[in-house]
Coordinates of C-alpha atoms and ligand atoms in Angstrom, one line a residue:
X1 CA -24.1 -10.7 5.9
X2 CA -27.7 -9.7 5.3
X3 CA -29.3 -7.4 7.7
X4 CA -32.6 -9.4 7.5
X5 CA -30.9 -12.3 9.4
X6 CA -30.2 -10.1 12.4
X7 CA -33.2 -10.6 14.6
X8 CA -32.9 -14.4 14.5
X9 CA -29.1 -14.3 15.0
X10 CA -29.5 -11.8 17.7
X11 CA -31.7 -14.1 19.7
X12 CA -29.3 -17.0 19.2
X13 CA -26.2 -15.1 20.1
X14 CA -27.7 -13.1 22.9
X15 CA -25.6 -14.7 25.7
X16 CA -22.4 -14.4 23.5
X17 CA -23.3 -10.8 22.7
X18 CA -23.6 -10.0 26.4
X19 CA -20.2 -11.5 27.1
X20 CA -18.4 -9.8 24.2
X21 CA -20.4 -6.6 23.8
X22 CA -18.0 -4.7 26.1
X23 CA -14.3 -5.4 25.3
X24 CA -12.1 -5.0 28.4
X25 CA -10.5 -1.6 28.8
X26 CA -6.7 -1.0 28.9
X27 CA -5.8 1.9 31.2
X28 CA -2.0 2.2 31.1
X29 CA 0.8 1.3 28.8
X30 CA 1.7 -1.6 31.2
X31 CA -1.7 -3.1 30.3
X32 CA -0.5 -3.2 26.7
X33 CA 2.5 -5.4 27.6
X34 CA 0.8 -8.8 27.8
X35 CA -1.5 -8.7 24.9
X36 CA -0.8 -10.1 21.5
X37 CA -1.8 -7.0 19.4
X38 CA 1.0 -5.6 17.2
X39 CA 3.9 -6.9 19.4
X40 CA 5.9 -8.9 16.8
X41 CA 7.3 -8.0 13.4
X42 CA 5.6 -7.6 11.0
X43 CA 2.5 -6.8 12.9
X44 CA 1.7 -3.0 12.7
X45 CA -0.8 -2.5 15.5
X46 CA 1.3 -0.7 18.1
X47 CA 2.6 1.6 15.4
X48 CA -0.9 2.3 14.3
X49 CA -2.2 2.9 17.8
X50 CA 0.7 5.3 18.4
X51 CA -0.1 7.2 15.3
X52 CA -3.8 7.5 16.0
X53 CA -3.1 8.6 19.6
X54 CA -1.1 11.4 18.2
X55 CA -3.8 12.5 15.8
X56 CA -6.3 13.3 18.6
X57 CA -6.6 15.3 21.8
X58 CA -8.0 14.1 25.1
X59 CA -9.3 17.0 27.1
X60 CA -9.5 17.3 30.9
X61 CA -13.0 15.7 30.9
X62 CA -11.7 12.7 29.0
X63 CA -13.4 13.8 25.8
X64 CA -11.5 12.4 22.7
X65 CA -11.4 15.0 19.9
X66 CA -9.9 13.7 16.7
X67 CA -7.9 15.9 14.2
X68 CA -9.3 13.6 11.5
X69 CA -12.8 12.9 10.2
X70 CA -13.4 9.1 10.0
X71 CA -16.5 9.5 7.9
X72 CA -14.5 11.4 5.3
X73 CA -12.1 8.5 4.8
X74 CA -9.1 10.3 6.4
X75 CA -6.1 8.0 6.8
X76 CA -8.2 5.2 5.2
X77 CA -10.9 5.0 7.8
X78 CA -13.9 3.2 6.5
X79 CA -17.3 2.5 8.0
X80 CA -17.4 -0.9 9.8
X81 CA -20.8 -2.6 10.2
X82 CA -20.0 -4.8 13.1
X83 CA -22.4 -7.6 12.0
X84 CA -20.5 -10.0 14.3
X85 CA -21.1 -7.7 17.3
X86 CA -17.5 -7.4 18.4
X87 CA -18.3 -3.9 19.8
X88 CA -21.2 -2.6 21.9
X89 CA -24.3 -2.0 19.9
X90 CA -24.9 1.5 18.7
X91 CA -27.6 3.4 20.6
X92 CA -28.4 5.4 17.5
X93 CA -27.7 3.7 14.2
X94 CA -28.2 6.8 12.2
X95 CA -26.1 9.2 14.2
X96 CA -23.2 7.0 15.4
X97 CA -20.9 4.8 13.5
X98 CA -17.9 2.4 13.8
X99 CA -14.9 3.2 11.7
X100 CA -11.9 1.0 11.1
X101 CA -8.4 2.0 10.0
X102 CA -5.3 0.0 9.3
X103 CA -6.2 -2.5 6.5
X104 CA -3.0 -2.0 4.5
X105 CA -4.2 -4.0 1.5
X106 CA -6.5 -1.2 0.6
X107 CA -5.6 1.8 -1.6
X108 CA -7.3 4.2 0.9
X109 CA -4.5 3.3 3.3
X110 CA -1.7 4.7 1.2
X111 CA -2.0 8.0 3.1
X112 CA -0.9 6.4 6.4
X113 CA 2.6 7.5 7.4
X114 CA 5.6 5.4 6.4
X115 CA 6.4 4.2 9.9
X116 CA 2.9 2.5 10.1
X117 CA 3.3 0.7 6.8
X118 CA 6.9 -0.1 7.1
X119 CA 6.7 -3.7 8.5
X120 CA 4.0 -4.5 5.9
X121 CA 6.4 -3.3 3.1
X122 CA 9.4 -5.2 4.5
X123 CA 7.6 -8.5 5.1
X124 CA 6.4 -9.2 1.5
X125 CA 4.1 -12.2 1.5
X126 CA 3.8 -12.5 5.3
X127 CA 0.4 -13.7 6.5
X128 CA 0.9 -11.7 9.7
X129 CA 1.5 -8.3 8.2
X130 CA -2.1 -7.0 7.9
X131 CA -4.0 -8.2 10.9
X132 CA -4.2 -5.2 13.2
X133 CA -6.8 -2.5 13.2
X134 CA -7.9 0.5 15.3
X135 CA -11.6 1.0 15.4
X136 CA -13.4 4.2 16.7
X137 CA -17.0 4.9 17.6
X138 CA -18.1 8.4 16.6
X139 CA -20.5 10.5 18.7
X140 CA -23.9 11.6 17.3
X141 CA -22.6 15.1 16.5
X142 CA -19.4 13.6 15.0
X143 CA -17.2 16.1 17.0
X144 CA -15.7 13.6 19.3
X145 CA -15.0 9.9 19.6
X146 CA -17.0 7.9 22.1
X147 CA -14.5 5.1 22.1
X148 CA -11.2 3.9 20.6
X149 CA -10.5 0.2 20.3
X150 CA -7.7 -2.0 19.1
X151 CA -8.6 -5.3 17.5
X152 CA -7.1 -7.9 15.1
X153 CA -8.3 -10.2 12.3
X154 CA -8.2 -13.9 12.9
X155 CA -5.0 -15.4 11.3
X156 CA -5.1 -15.9 7.5
X157 CA -5.3 -19.7 7.9
X158 CA -8.5 -19.4 9.9
X159 CA -11.8 -19.5 8.0
X160 CA -12.8 -16.4 9.9
X161 CA -9.7 -14.4 8.7
X162 CA -11.9 -11.6 7.5
X163 CA -13.5 -11.1 11.0
X164 CA -12.2 -9.4 14.1
X165 CA -11.3 -11.6 17.0
X166 CA -13.3 -10.5 20.0
X167 CA -10.9 -12.2 22.4
X168 CA -8.1 -9.9 21.1
X169 CA -10.2 -6.7 21.2
X170 CA -9.7 -4.0 23.8
X171 CA -10.9 -0.6 24.5
X172 CA -8.2 2.1 25.0
X173 CA -9.1 4.4 27.8
X174 CA -8.8 8.2 27.4
X175 CA -6.1 8.0 30.1
X176 CA -4.0 5.5 28.1
X177 CA -4.4 7.7 24.9
X178 CA -3.2 10.6 27.0
X179 CA -0.3 8.6 28.3
X180 CA 0.8 7.5 24.8
X181 CA 0.8 11.1 23.7
X182 CA 2.5 12.2 26.9
X183 CA 5.0 9.4 27.4
X184 CA 7.2 10.8 24.7
X185 CA 6.3 14.4 24.4
X186 CA 9.0 16.4 22.7
X187 CA 11.2 13.4 22.0
X188 CA 12.3 12.7 18.5
X189 CA 12.4 9.0 19.2
X190 CA 9.0 9.0 20.9
X191 CA 7.8 6.0 18.8
X192 CA 10.7 3.9 20.1
X193 CA 10.0 5.0 23.6
X194 CA 6.4 3.8 23.2
X195 CA 7.3 0.5 21.6
X196 CA 9.9 -0.1 24.3
X197 CA 7.4 0.6 27.1
X198 CA 4.7 -1.5 25.5
X199 CA 7.3 -4.4 25.2
X200 CA 7.4 -4.7 21.4
X201 CA 9.5 -7.7 20.6
X202 CA 12.5 -6.3 18.9
X203 CA 14.1 -9.7 18.3
X204 CA 11.2 -10.6 16.0
X205 CA 12.6 -8.2 13.4
X206 CA 15.5 -10.5 12.9
X207 CA 14.4 -12.3 9.8
X208 CA 14.7 -10.1 6.8
X209 CA 17.4 -9.4 4.3
X210 CA 18.8 -6.2 5.6
X211 CA 18.9 -7.0 9.3
X212 CA 21.3 -9.5 10.6
X213 CA 22.1 -11.1 13.9
X214 CA 25.5 -9.8 15.0
X215 CA 25.9 -12.8 17.2
X216 CA 26.9 -13.5 20.8
X217 CA 30.4 -12.2 20.3
X218 CA 29.0 -8.7 20.7
X219 CA 30.9 -6.4 23.0
X220 CA 29.3 -6.6 26.4
X221 CA 29.6 -3.0 27.2
X222 CA 27.7 -2.1 24.1
X223 CA 24.9 -4.5 25.0
X224 CA 24.5 -3.0 28.5
X225 CA 24.6 0.4 27.1
X226 CA 21.6 -0.2 24.8
X227 CA 19.6 -2.6 27.1
X228 CA 18.8 -0.2 29.9
X229 CA 16.2 2.5 29.8
X230 CA 17.5 3.5 26.4
X231 CA 14.9 2.9 23.7
X232 CA 16.0 0.0 21.5
X233 CA 14.9 1.2 18.1
X234 CA 15.8 4.5 16.6
X235 CA 12.8 4.9 14.4
X236 CA 11.6 6.2 12.0
X237 CA 15.1 7.5 11.3
X238 CA 16.3 7.0 7.8
X239 CA 19.6 6.8 6.1
X240 CA 21.7 5.1 8.6
X241 CA 22.5 1.8 10.2
X242 CA 20.8 1.1 13.4
X243 CA 21.4 -1.4 16.1
X244 CA 18.5 -3.1 17.7
X245 CA 18.9 -5.0 20.9
X246 CA 17.4 -6.4 24.0
X247 CA 19.2 -8.4 26.6
X248 CA 19.4 -11.5 24.4
X249 CA 19.6 -10.4 20.8
X250 CA 21.6 -8.0 18.9
X251 CA 20.5 -7.2 15.4
X252 CA 21.9 -4.7 12.9
X253 CA 19.6 -3.3 10.3
X254 CA 20.1 -1.1 7.3
X255 CA 17.1 1.2 7.0
X256 CA 16.8 1.2 3.2
X257 CA 14.9 4.1 1.9
X258 CA 12.9 3.9 -1.3
X259 CA 10.6 6.7 -2.2
X260 CA 8.6 8.3 -5.0
X261 CA 8.6 12.1 -5.0
X262 CA 7.6 14.8 -7.5
X263 CA 10.0 16.4 -10.0
X264 CA 9.4 20.1 -10.9
X265 CA 7.2 19.1 -13.8
X266 CA 4.8 16.4 -12.6
X267 CA 6.9 13.3 -13.1
X268 CA 8.0 10.7 -10.6
X269 CA 11.4 11.1 -9.0
X270 CA 12.7 8.0 -7.4
X271 CA 15.0 8.3 -4.4
X272 CA 16.9 5.5 -2.8
X273 CA 19.5 5.4 -0.1
X274 CA 21.3 3.2 2.3
X275 CA 21.4 0.0 0.1
X276 CA 24.2 -2.0 1.8
X277 CA 27.2 -3.1 -0.2
X278 CA 26.3 -6.6 0.7
X279 CA 23.2 -6.4 -1.4
X280 CA 24.8 -4.3 -4.2
X281 CA 27.4 -7.1 -4.5
X282 CA 24.7 -9.7 -4.8
X283 CA 23.0 -7.6 -7.5
X284 CA 19.9 -5.7 -6.8
X285 CA 17.8 -3.2 -8.8
X286 CA 15.1 -0.7 -8.0
X287 CA 11.8 -1.0 -9.9
X288 CA 8.9 1.3 -9.9
X289 CA 5.7 -0.6 -10.6
X290 CA 2.0 0.3 -11.1
X291 CA -0.8 -2.1 -12.1
X292 CA 1.6 -4.9 -12.8
X293 CA 4.1 -3.1 -15.1
X294 CA 7.4 -2.0 -13.9
X295 CA 10.2 0.4 -14.9
X296 CA 13.7 -0.6 -13.9
X297 CA 16.1 2.2 -12.8
X298 CA 19.8 2.2 -13.6
X299 CA 21.1 2.4 -10.0
X300 CA 24.6 1.5 -11.1
X301 CA 25.8 -0.1 -7.9
X302 CA 25.2 3.2 -6.0
X303 CA 23.9 2.8 -2.5
X304 CA 22.0 6.1 -2.8
X305 CA 20.8 8.4 -5.5
X306 CA 17.8 9.8 -7.3
X307 CA 16.4 9.1 -10.8
X308 CA 13.9 11.3 -12.6
X309 CA 11.6 9.0 -14.6
X310 CA 9.3 9.8 -17.5
X311 CA 6.5 8.4 -15.5
X312 CA 3.6 10.8 -14.7
X313 CA 2.9 11.1 -11.0
X314 CA -0.1 9.0 -10.1
X315 CA -1.6 7.2 -7.1
X316 CA -0.2 3.7 -6.7
X317 CA 3.4 4.0 -8.0
X318 CA 5.3 1.5 -5.9
X319 CA 9.1 1.5 -5.7
X320 CA 10.6 -2.0 -5.0
X321 CA 14.0 -3.5 -4.4
X322 CA 14.6 -6.7 -6.4
X323 CA 17.4 -9.2 -6.8
X324 CA 18.5 -9.0 -10.4
X325 CA 19.2 -12.7 -10.9
X326 CA 16.2 -14.3 -9.2
X327 CA 13.8 -11.4 -9.8
X328 CA 12.6 -11.9 -6.2
X329 CA 11.5 -8.8 -4.5
X330 CA 12.8 -8.1 -1.1
X331 CA 11.0 -4.9 0.0
X332 CA 8.7 -2.1 -1.2
X333 CA 9.0 1.6 -0.5
X334 CA 5.8 3.5 0.4
X335 CA 3.2 3.4 -2.4
X336 CA 2.7 6.9 -3.8
X337 CA -0.4 8.6 -2.5
X338 CA -2.0 11.1 -4.9
X339 CA -2.7 13.5 -2.0
X340 CA 0.9 13.6 -0.8
X341 CA -0.5 12.0 2.4
X342 CA -2.2 15.2 3.4
X343 CA -5.7 15.5 4.9
X344 CA -8.1 18.0 3.4
X345 CA -8.0 21.4 5.0
X346 CA -11.2 23.0 6.4
X347 CA -12.8 25.9 4.4
X348 CA -13.3 28.3 7.2
X349 CA -16.9 28.9 8.2
X350 CA -18.3 26.1 6.0
X351 CA -18.9 22.4 6.3
X352 CA -16.5 21.8 3.5
X353 CA -12.8 21.1 2.9
X354 CA -10.2 21.4 0.2
X355 CA -7.6 18.9 -0.9
X356 CA -4.8 19.1 -3.5
X357 CA -4.0 15.9 -5.3
X358 CA -2.4 14.8 -8.6
X359 CA -3.6 12.9 -11.6
X360 CA -1.3 12.1 -14.5
X361 CA 1.2 14.6 -13.1
X362 CA -1.3 17.6 -13.1
X363 CA -2.4 19.5 -10.0
X364 CA -6.1 18.8 -9.2
X365 CA -8.3 20.0 -6.4
X366 CA -11.0 18.1 -4.5
X367 CA -13.8 19.9 -2.7
X368 CA -15.4 17.8 0.0
X369 CA -18.9 19.0 1.0
X370 CA -20.7 17.7 4.0
X371 CA -24.0 16.4 2.8
X372 CA -25.9 18.5 5.4
X373 CA -24.5 21.6 3.6
X374 CA -27.3 21.6 1.0
X375 CA -27.1 25.1 -0.4
X376 CA -23.4 25.1 -1.0
X377 CA -23.9 25.8 -4.7
X378 CA -25.5 29.1 -3.8
X379 CA -23.0 30.0 -1.1
X380 CA -20.1 29.1 -3.4
X381 CA -21.7 30.7 -6.5
X382 CA -18.8 33.2 -6.9
X383 CA -16.1 31.0 -5.3
X384 CA -13.0 29.7 -7.0
X385 CA -9.9 27.7 -6.4
X386 CA -6.5 29.0 -7.3
X387 CA -3.6 26.7 -8.2
X388 CA -0.1 27.9 -7.2
X389 CA 3.1 26.4 -8.4
X390 CA 4.8 27.8 -5.3
X391 CA 3.1 28.5 -1.9
X392 CA 5.2 31.7 -1.5
X393 CA 3.3 33.3 -4.3
X394 CA 0.8 36.1 -3.5
X395 CA -2.9 35.3 -3.8
X396 CA -3.3 37.3 -7.0
X397 CA -0.4 35.5 -8.5
X398 CA -2.1 32.2 -9.1
X399 CA -0.8 30.0 -12.0
X400 CA -4.3 29.0 -13.0
X401 CA -7.8 28.8 -11.4
X402 CA -11.2 27.1 -11.6
X403 CA -14.7 28.3 -10.6
X404 CA -16.2 26.0 -7.9
X405 CA -19.4 25.7 -10.0
X406 CA -17.4 24.0 -12.7
X407 CA -16.1 21.2 -10.4
X408 CA -17.3 17.8 -11.4
X409 CA -18.9 15.2 -9.1
X410 CA -16.4 12.5 -8.2
X411 CA -17.9 10.2 -5.6
X412 CA -20.0 10.2 -2.5
X413 CA -18.4 9.1 0.7
X414 CA -20.8 8.4 3.5
X415 CA -21.6 11.9 4.8
X416 CA -19.7 13.8 2.2
X417 CA -19.9 14.5 -1.5
X418 CA -16.7 15.1 -3.4
X419 CA -16.2 17.3 -6.4
X420 CA -13.0 17.6 -8.4
X421 CA -11.2 19.7 -11.0
X422 CA -7.8 19.2 -12.6
X423 CA -5.8 22.1 -13.8
X424 CA -3.2 22.3 -16.5
X425 CA -0.5 23.1 -14.0
X426 CA 2.0 20.3 -13.3
X427 CA 2.3 19.2 -9.7
X428 CA 5.6 20.0 -8.2
X429 CA 7.2 20.4 -4.7
X430 CA 5.8 23.5 -2.9
X431 CA 2.6 23.5 -5.0
X432 CA -0.6 24.6 -3.3
X433 CA -4.3 25.2 -3.8
X434 CA -6.3 28.0 -2.2
X435 CA -10.0 28.6 -1.8
X436 CA -11.5 32.0 -2.4
X437 CA -15.1 32.8 -1.5
X438 CA -15.5 35.8 -3.7
X439 CA -13.6 37.6 -6.4
X440 CA -11.5 39.4 -3.8
X441 CA -8.1 37.8 -3.1
X442 CA -8.9 36.7 0.4
X443 CA -8.3 32.9 0.7
X444 CA -10.2 31.0 3.3
X445 CA -8.4 27.7 2.9
X446 CA -4.8 26.8 1.9
X447 CA -3.5 23.3 1.4
X448 CA -0.2 22.2 2.9
X449 CA 2.5 22.7 0.3
X450 CA 3.4 19.6 -1.7
X451 CA 6.5 17.9 -0.3
X452 CA 9.9 18.1 -1.8
Ligands
LIG1 C1 -9.3 -0.2 33.6 O1 -10.2 0.5 34.4 C2 -11.5 0.0 34.5 C3 -12.4 1.0 35.3 O2 -11.7 1.5 36.4 C4 -11.5 -1.4 35.1 O3 -12.8 -1.9 35.2 C5 -10.6 -2.3 34.3 O4 -10.5 -3.5 34.9 C6 -9.2 -1.6 34.2 N1 -8.4 -2.5 33.2 C7 -7.3 -3.1 33.6 C8 -6.7 -3.9 32.5 O5 -6.8 -3.1 34.7
LIG2 C1 2.8 13.6 31.5 O1 4.2 13.5 31.7 C2 4.7 14.3 32.8 C3 6.2 14.3 32.9 O2 6.7 13.2 32.1 C4 4.0 13.9 34.1 O3 4.5 14.7 35.2 C5 2.5 14.0 33.9 O4 1.9 13.5 35.1 C6 2.1 13.2 32.7 N1 0.6 13.4 32.5 C7 -0.2 12.4 32.3 C8 -1.6 12.8 32.1 O5 0.2 11.2 32.2

């Protein structure tokens, strides 16, 4: 959509723009009940909203302060131009921006947590599984969010399927964000509580291979027990059988876990569990695929286990469950994210951050420099990054290191420049990178240890 068309279109659409420029605001979780957004499997919107609400803080003056940086691409946020004017016009095009998150077809979304991508991975081939988005508007100083919206793409069979539907776009008030965070504070099953309160349609999950309708002959006591205030879904629990129910339906699901993790020497370890006997008897296998080629694991009819492959850890490894006979795939595990789904950590006192990631099984570091931090090469002239195979090691006990001046340019994200360096240390659980300003062993940034 060329920007040069805008003045003309703007005149033509002015009445429409006035109507739609301000999406209605939802103020409480009960306002969420009667909207379409994310309410039926495999839509992921309510899960995504829950996640984003927990990644920000709403202060007493209703200021929304995110823990993430949309302009850095955290959680897969990308700049959204809003050429169709679904959202209010920006007052300052250069200083503000709209950012969208939740397009699960994109590689940048691999870092979203498993519970957000779960229905997408279970409902292979469904046209409904990638429609929901959360959109935020950043403030001129980028320190807070001026607004949070939920929206959805038109259905795939609509010619406008790559556009957001203004009639299903809503602003989420700071009070509602606070309520979502608060609703379930300190509860392990807080996502279930939220989904239940927002009236997520549990019975819509009843169409895949590892959930089955347990029929009307279900014990009445049991139905009553689970249909009261009790949250219906125990989620994102793994490794067990859960019963989903509302007053009319009773569904049992096996929460099959398929996961890629790191071995101690930079290779992919595949973990699977909770594959039901019913499927093992039919004949299923676990594949790990990347760019169209797959490796098949010998799971030997075991419902759980691990397998250390000879495959170097890389972004995009995707574990899948497949019927042996028909070769049809029934679900995917989370696609491996080369950052271990960890956001960059701030380098204290500077507009820069540090991230550990892996390439071909080696530990690499990414420096993300805000593009207003122009003299970083001077400030970081004596700086270095240490790579540690174990985060319990002392600062001086690094496995290997690299000078910041030797980092190579990787790419430019909107307001950030990225520089990278790969070490000869294999990535492994507990691995960590640390940033040192000078030659002294005082680190001013430490990444979160790589997960086991
Ligand atoms: C939310 O609050 C605003 C401002 O008080 C009001 O205009 C709007 O109608 C409310 N939304 C709903 C869904 O009640
Ligand atoms: C948060 O929850 C507590 C107890 O559940 C309640 O008393 C409080 O009013 C809630 N606060 C907000 C802002 O919703």
